[in-house]
Amino acid sequence: MTPEEKKIEEVLKAAQEKERREYEELKEKEEEEHRKKWDPKSNFKSNILKPSDNNTNPDGNKQTGYTVWSSDGYGNDGWHRYNGPPDKEFNSTYATIEDANARARYLFYWKNPWGQGADELMEEGQGVNESVDKNGLKTYDVTPDDSTTWTVGVVPNIAFVYLENATIRRNNDDGNFVMF
């Protein structure tokens, strides 16, 4: 190999190494962004992730706050046992719409009954529906193939008791139910 060919080979190797390093740096940056995007601690305040005793008490904000509720059950699909619509279980109450909507989003995506990651649930084709009423209150629902319908919504505290099948039995997000 001539000195000129050696020089060309060295330049090519250096260029390839630089390209490899840039690729690795880009990959690490994308992974870090992905971790931040899907890490609930990066997306929510601590009182959303772990509601206080006041937030988990149905009377915690009296009649002036907003209730986050959830339900999980089969629809009348002619296949699964159907005993009517599932209970709408009290989850928490917050003084502001913003906090209640944030809790609903966290509960829906990060605490779904299937244990899926939020990124999996948000993938296209999952059929997630998100709606916002005229007051800015959000409702989320999804029915994966051959599965239950998972719904999380926000209503004014005073309206919760009027929802069909509303119950103050609280799903504590860890499989334990708490009765008030």
Tab-separated table of C-alpha atoms in Angstrom, residues 68-75 86-91 103-118 121 126-130 139-145 147-153 170-174 177:
chain	number	residue	atom	x	y	z
A	68	VAL	CA	-61.607	12.116	38.635
A	69	TRP	CA	-63.353	8.774	38.107
A	70	SER	CA	-62.537	5.567	36.262
A	71	SER	CA	-64.387	2.529	34.962
A	72	ASP	CA	-63.292	-0.741	33.435
A	73	GLY	CA	-65.663	-3.334	32.032
A	74	TYR	CA	-67.020	-5.124	28.994
A	75	GLY	CA	-69.685	-3.562	26.844
A	86	PRO	CA	-69.341	-0.867	34.815
A	87	ASP	CA	-69.161	1.172	38.006
A	88	LYS	CA	-67.674	4.633	37.757
A	89	GLU	CA	-65.269	4.553	40.667
A	90	PHE	CA	-64.165	7.653	42.506
A	91	ASN	CA	-60.412	8.170	42.187
A	103	ARG	CA	-54.677	13.310	37.178
A	104	ALA	CA	-57.120	11.849	34.631
A	105	ARG	CA	-54.388	11.760	31.976
A	106	TYR	CA	-51.925	10.123	34.384
A	107	LEU	CA	-54.482	7.580	35.583
A	108	PHE	CA	-55.589	6.721	32.041
A	109	TYR	CA	-52.197	6.341	30.386
A	110	TRP	CA	-49.885	5.282	33.215
A	111	LYS	CA	-52.262	3.307	35.462
A	112	ASN	CA	-54.369	1.451	32.899
A	113	PRO	CA	-55.732	-1.983	33.907
A	114	TRP	CA	-53.533	-3.864	31.436
A	115	GLY	CA	-50.263	-2.514	32.798
A	116	GLN	CA	-49.272	-1.148	29.396
A	117	GLY	CA	-46.818	1.697	29.233
A	118	ALA	CA	-48.212	5.075	28.278
A	121	LEU	CA	-51.307	2.973	24.797
A	126	GLN	CA	-54.990	1.635	19.808
A	127	GLY	CA	-58.262	3.523	19.418
A	128	VAL	CA	-57.778	5.975	22.271
A	129	ASN	CA	-60.496	8.604	22.369
A	130	GLU	CA	-59.938	11.883	24.155
A	139	THR	CA	-62.614	12.135	29.284
A	140	TYR	CA	-60.423	9.339	27.909
A	141	ASP	CA	-61.508	5.884	26.759
A	142	VAL	CA	-60.103	2.926	24.879
A	143	THR	CA	-61.308	-0.581	24.041
A	144	PRO	CA	-58.452	-2.751	22.779
A	145	ASP	CA	-59.444	-5.799	20.727
A	147	SER	CA	-60.809	-6.450	25.990
A	148	THR	CA	-62.634	-4.253	28.443
A	149	THR	CA	-63.324	-0.576	27.944
A	150	TRP	CA	-61.141	1.605	30.161
A	151	THR	CA	-62.552	5.069	30.767
A	152	VAL	CA	-61.289	7.923	32.920
A	153	GLY	CA	-63.112	11.222	33.193
A	170	ARG	CA	-61.954	3.975	45.273
A	171	ASN	CA	-59.509	2.109	43.088
A	172	ASN	CA	-56.237	2.907	44.828
A	173	ASP	CA	-54.172	2.249	41.662
A	174	ASP	CA	-52.472	-0.736	43.275
A	177	PHE	CA	-60.091	-0.881	46.869
